[in-house]
Short mmCIF file of C-alpha atoms in Angstrom, two decimals:
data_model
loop_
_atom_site.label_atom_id
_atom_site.label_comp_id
_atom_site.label_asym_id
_atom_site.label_seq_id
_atom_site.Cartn_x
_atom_site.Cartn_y
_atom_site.Cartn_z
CA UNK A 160 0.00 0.00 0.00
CA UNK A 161 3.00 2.71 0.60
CA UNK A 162 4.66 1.62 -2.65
CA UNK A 163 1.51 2.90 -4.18
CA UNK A 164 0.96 6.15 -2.07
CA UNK A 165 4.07 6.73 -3.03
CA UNK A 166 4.10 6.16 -6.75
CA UNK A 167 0.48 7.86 -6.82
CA UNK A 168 2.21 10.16 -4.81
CA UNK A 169 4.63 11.58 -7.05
CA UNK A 170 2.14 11.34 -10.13
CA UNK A 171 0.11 13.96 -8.11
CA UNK A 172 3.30 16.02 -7.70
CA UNK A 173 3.62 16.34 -10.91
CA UNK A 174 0.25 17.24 -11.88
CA UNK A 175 0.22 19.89 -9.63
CA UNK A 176 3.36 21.44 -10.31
CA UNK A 177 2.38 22.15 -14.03
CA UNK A 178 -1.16 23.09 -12.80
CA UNK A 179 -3.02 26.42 -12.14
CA UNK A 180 -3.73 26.31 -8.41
CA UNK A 181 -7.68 25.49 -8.94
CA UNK A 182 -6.70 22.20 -10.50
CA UNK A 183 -4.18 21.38 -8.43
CA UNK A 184 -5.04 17.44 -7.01
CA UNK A 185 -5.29 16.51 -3.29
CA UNK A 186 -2.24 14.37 -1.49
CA UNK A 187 -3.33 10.77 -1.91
CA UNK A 188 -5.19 9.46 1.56
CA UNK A 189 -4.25 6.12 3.35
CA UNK A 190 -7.25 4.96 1.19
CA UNK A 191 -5.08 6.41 -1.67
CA UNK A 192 -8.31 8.60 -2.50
CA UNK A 193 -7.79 12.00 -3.67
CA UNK A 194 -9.83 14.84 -4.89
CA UNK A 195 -9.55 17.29 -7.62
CA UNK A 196 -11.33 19.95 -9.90
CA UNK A 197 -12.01 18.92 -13.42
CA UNK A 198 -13.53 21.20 -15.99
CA UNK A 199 -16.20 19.79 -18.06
CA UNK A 200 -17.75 20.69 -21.69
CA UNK A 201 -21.76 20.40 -22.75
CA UNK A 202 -22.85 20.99 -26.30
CA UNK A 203 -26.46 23.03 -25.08
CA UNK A 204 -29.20 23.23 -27.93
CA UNK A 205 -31.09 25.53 -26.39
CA UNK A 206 -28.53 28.30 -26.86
CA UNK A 207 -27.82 27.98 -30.51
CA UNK A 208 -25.61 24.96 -29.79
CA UNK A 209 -22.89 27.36 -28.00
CA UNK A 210 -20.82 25.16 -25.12
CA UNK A 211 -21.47 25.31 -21.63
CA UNK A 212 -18.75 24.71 -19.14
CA UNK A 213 -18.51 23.84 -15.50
CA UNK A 214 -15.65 23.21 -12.96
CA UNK A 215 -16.25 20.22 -10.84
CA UNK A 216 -14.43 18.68 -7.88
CA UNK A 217 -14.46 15.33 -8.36
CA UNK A 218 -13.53 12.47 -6.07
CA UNK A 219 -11.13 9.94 -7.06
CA UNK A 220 -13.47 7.30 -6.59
CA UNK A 221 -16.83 8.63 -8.56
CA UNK A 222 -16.82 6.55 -11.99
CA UNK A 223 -17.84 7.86 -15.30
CA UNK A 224 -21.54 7.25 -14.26
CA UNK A 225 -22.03 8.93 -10.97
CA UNK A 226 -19.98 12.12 -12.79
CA UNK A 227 -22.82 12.15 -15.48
CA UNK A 228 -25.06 12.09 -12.70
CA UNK A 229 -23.46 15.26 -11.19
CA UNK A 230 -23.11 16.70 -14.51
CA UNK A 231 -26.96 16.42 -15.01
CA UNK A 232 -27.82 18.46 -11.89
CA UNK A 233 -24.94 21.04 -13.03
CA UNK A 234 -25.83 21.49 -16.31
CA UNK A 235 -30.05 21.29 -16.85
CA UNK A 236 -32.12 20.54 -14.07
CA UNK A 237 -34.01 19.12 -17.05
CA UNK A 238 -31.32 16.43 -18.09
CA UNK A 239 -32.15 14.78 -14.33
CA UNK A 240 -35.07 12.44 -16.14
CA UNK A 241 -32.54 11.75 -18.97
CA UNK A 242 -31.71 7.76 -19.14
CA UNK A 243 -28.08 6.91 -18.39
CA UNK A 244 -27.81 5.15 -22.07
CA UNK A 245 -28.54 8.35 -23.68
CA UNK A 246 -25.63 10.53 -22.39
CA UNK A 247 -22.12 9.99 -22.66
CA UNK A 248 -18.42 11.61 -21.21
CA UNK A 249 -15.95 11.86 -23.71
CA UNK A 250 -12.18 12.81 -23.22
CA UNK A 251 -10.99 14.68 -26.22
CA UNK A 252 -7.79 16.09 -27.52
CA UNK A 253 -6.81 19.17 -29.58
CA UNK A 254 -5.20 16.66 -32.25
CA UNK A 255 -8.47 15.09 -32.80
CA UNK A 256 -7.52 11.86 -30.02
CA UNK A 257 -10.73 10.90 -28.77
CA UNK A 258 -12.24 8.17 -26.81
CA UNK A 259 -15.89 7.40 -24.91
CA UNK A 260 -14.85 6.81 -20.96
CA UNK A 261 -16.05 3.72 -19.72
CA UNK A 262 -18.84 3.15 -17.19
CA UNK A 263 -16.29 1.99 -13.96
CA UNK A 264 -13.76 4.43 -15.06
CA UNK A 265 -12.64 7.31 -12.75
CA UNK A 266 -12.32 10.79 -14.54
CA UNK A 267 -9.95 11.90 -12.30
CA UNK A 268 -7.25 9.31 -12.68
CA UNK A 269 -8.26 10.07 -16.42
CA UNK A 270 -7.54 13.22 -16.19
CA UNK A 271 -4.03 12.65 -13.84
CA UNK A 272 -2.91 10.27 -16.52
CA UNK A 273 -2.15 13.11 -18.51
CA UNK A 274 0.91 13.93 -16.79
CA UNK A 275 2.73 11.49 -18.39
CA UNK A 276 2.65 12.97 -21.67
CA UNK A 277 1.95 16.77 -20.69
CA UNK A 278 -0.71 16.57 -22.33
CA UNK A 279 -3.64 19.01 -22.32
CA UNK A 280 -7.48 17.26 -22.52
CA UNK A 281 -11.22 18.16 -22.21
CA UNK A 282 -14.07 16.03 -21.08
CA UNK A 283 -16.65 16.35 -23.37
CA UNK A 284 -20.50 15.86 -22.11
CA UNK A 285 -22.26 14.56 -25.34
CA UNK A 286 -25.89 13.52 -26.14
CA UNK A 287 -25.51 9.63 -27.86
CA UNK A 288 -28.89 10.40 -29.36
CA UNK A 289 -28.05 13.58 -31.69
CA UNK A 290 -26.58 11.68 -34.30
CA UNK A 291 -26.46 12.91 -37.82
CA UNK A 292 -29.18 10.53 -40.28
CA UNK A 293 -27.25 7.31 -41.40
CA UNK A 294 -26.70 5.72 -44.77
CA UNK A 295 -29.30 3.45 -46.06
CA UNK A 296 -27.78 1.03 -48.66
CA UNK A 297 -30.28 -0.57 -50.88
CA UNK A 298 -29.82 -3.88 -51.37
CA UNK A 299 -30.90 -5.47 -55.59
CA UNK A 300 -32.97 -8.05 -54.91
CA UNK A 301 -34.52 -7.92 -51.14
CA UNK A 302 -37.87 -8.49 -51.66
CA UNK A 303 -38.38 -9.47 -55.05
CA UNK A 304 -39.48 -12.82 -54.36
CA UNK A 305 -41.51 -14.32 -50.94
CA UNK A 306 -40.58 -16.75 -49.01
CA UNK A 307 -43.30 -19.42 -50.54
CA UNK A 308 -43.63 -17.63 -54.38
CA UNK A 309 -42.61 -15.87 -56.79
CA UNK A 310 -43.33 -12.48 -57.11
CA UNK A 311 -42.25 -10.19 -59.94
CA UNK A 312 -43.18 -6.74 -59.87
CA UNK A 313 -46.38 -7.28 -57.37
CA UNK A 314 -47.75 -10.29 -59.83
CA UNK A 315 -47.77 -13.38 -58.25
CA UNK A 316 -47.02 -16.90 -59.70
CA UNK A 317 -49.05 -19.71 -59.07
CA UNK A 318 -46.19 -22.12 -58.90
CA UNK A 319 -44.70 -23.25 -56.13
CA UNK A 320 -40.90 -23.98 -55.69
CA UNK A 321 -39.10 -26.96 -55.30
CA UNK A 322 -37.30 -27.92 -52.76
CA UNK A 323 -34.20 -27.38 -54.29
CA UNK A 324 -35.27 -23.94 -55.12
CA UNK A 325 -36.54 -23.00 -51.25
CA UNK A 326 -33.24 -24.37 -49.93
CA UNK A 327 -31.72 -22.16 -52.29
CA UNK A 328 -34.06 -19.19 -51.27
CA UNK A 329 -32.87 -19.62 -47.62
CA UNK A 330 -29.83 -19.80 -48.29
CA UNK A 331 -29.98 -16.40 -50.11
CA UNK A 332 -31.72 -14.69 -47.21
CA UNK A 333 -29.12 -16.10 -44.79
CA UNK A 334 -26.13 -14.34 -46.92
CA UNK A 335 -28.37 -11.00 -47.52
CA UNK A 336 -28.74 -11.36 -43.80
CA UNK A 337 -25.03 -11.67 -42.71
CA UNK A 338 -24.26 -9.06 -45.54
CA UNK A 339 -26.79 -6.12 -44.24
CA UNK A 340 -25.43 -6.92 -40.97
CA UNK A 341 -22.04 -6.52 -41.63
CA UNK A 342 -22.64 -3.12 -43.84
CA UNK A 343 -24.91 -1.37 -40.83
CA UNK A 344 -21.64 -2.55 -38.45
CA UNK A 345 -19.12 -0.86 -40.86
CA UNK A 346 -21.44 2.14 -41.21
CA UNK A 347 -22.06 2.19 -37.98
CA UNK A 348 -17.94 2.36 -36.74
CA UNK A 349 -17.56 4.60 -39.45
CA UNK A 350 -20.34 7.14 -38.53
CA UNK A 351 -19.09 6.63 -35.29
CA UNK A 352 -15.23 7.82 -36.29
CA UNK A 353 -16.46 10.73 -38.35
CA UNK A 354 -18.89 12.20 -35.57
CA UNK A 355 -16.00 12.17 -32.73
CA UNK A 356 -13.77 13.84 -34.93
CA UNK A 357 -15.91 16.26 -35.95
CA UNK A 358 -17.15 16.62 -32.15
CA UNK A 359 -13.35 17.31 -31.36
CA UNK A 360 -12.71 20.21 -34.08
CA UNK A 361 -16.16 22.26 -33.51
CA UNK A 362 -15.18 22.07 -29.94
CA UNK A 363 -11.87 23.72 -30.21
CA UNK A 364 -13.40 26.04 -32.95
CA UNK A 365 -15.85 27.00 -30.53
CA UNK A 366 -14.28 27.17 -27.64
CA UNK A 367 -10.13 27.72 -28.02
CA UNK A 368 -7.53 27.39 -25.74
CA UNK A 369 -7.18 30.11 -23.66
CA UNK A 370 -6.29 31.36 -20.31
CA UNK A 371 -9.87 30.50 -19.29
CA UNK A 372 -9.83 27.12 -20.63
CA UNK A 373 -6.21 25.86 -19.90
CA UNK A 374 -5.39 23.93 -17.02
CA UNK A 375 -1.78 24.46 -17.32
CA UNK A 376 0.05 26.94 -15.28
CA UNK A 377 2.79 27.46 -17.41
CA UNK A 378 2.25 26.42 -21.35
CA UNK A 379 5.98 28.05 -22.19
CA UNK A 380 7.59 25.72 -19.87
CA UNK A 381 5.53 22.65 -21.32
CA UNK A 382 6.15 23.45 -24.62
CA UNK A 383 9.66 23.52 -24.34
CA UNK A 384 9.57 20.29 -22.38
CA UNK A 385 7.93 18.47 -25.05
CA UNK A 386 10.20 19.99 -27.66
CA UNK A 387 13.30 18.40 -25.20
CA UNK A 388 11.57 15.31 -24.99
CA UNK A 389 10.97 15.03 -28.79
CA UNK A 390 14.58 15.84 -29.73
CA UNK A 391 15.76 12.93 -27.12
CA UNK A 392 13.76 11.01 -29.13
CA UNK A 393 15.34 11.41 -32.13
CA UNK A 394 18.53 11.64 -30.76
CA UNK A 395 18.42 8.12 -29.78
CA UNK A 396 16.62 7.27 -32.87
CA UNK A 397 19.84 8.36 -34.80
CA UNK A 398 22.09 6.61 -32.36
CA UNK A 399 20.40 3.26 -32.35
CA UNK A 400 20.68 3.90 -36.41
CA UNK A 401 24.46 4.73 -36.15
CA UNK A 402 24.62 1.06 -34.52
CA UNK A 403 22.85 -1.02 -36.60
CA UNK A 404 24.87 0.55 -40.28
CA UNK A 405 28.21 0.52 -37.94
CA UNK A 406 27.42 -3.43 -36.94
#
């Protein structure tokens, strides 16, 4: 348990020494529970779909689902009756990384985990049911002919298949089956892909970084820490290439 204060520990350390003082994290407990302010972002519809955002302190321990909870009350007293289902917290990145938090996850740690890479992240409050409409493909043939007869064109045919001809007809509606599923899957991811990254770029259109909205204390100092840390990297990309031509 002190190996992990400790290591926890020093993460918060970090965090808070690149942090404005408001987001600075709380010293682990013996329970290794710690507290911290997280700003959040909520598309509102009512307002000619401007963003709203609040400042929460959030517990270490509250999981994606008791957050949305919070964020409910915070937000629109009128997104309390909402089903859980319906909303969902996103964590989003200015170079279009995005991902959909999972139920048991804990925003904060989320959030804390971003020390590693100095990164700088929003947590993005977004309605699963405001989709944009989704491609219908048509599919030649569905429908042309019933299960027991033939049908051309709304005339049926008074003969009846054979048997080799209705094992055939199954077996047609079991591929068109396992075909439209696959295409409404691939649309599906797809629609998916195109929506977060869209969600990402009218956020940061909308809303840019800015003293208001940064969480760092001191973007100079990280920037020229990530420049260090990318020209270690390709420092001892060029050594390790040195090696391999010298062996």
């Amino acid at each position: 348990m002190d190996k992990e204060r400790k290591k926890l520990y020093s993460l918060v350390k970090q965090w808070n020494e690149s942090r404005l003082d408001l987001f600075c994290i709380s010293d682990p407990s013996e329970k290794l529970e710690f507290h911290g302010v997280i700003r959040f972002y909520h598309q509102d519809s009512t307002n000619n779909g401007k963003y709203a955002t609040k400042c929460v302190r959030v517990s270490s321990t509250a999981c994606t689902v008791d957050v949305i909870i919070t964020l409910a009350e915070k937000f629109r007293s009128d997104m309390r009756m909402l089903t859980k289902p319906k909303y969902g917290l996103y964590e989003v990145h200015v170079d279009g990384d995005t991902r959909k938090l999972k139920d048991d996850e804990k925003p904060l740690l989320v959030q804390l985990n971003w020390v590693h890479d100095d990164r700088e992240g929003r947590f993005l409050l977004r309605n699963e049911d405001n989709k944009g409409p989704k491609c219908k493909k048509v599919q030649v043939g569905v429908g042309l002919y019933d299960e027991s007869e033939d049908t051309i064109k709304g005339f049926k045919l008074t003969r009846n298949l054979t048997k080799r001809e209705k094992k055939q007809q199954r077996k047609n509606k079991k591929l068109n089956n396992i075909q439209k599923k696959n295409t409404e899957d691939e649309t599906n991811t797809n629609t998916t892909e195109i929506e977060n990254i869209s969600a990402v770029k009218h956020l940061y259109n909308q809303v840019p970084e800015s003293t208001f909205t940064r969480t760092v204390s001191n973007p100079e100092a990280v920037m020229k820490k990530r420049r260090e840390q990318k020209m270690q990297k390709r420092g001892g990309n060029f050594r390790r290439f040195n090696a391999r031509v010298d062996a």
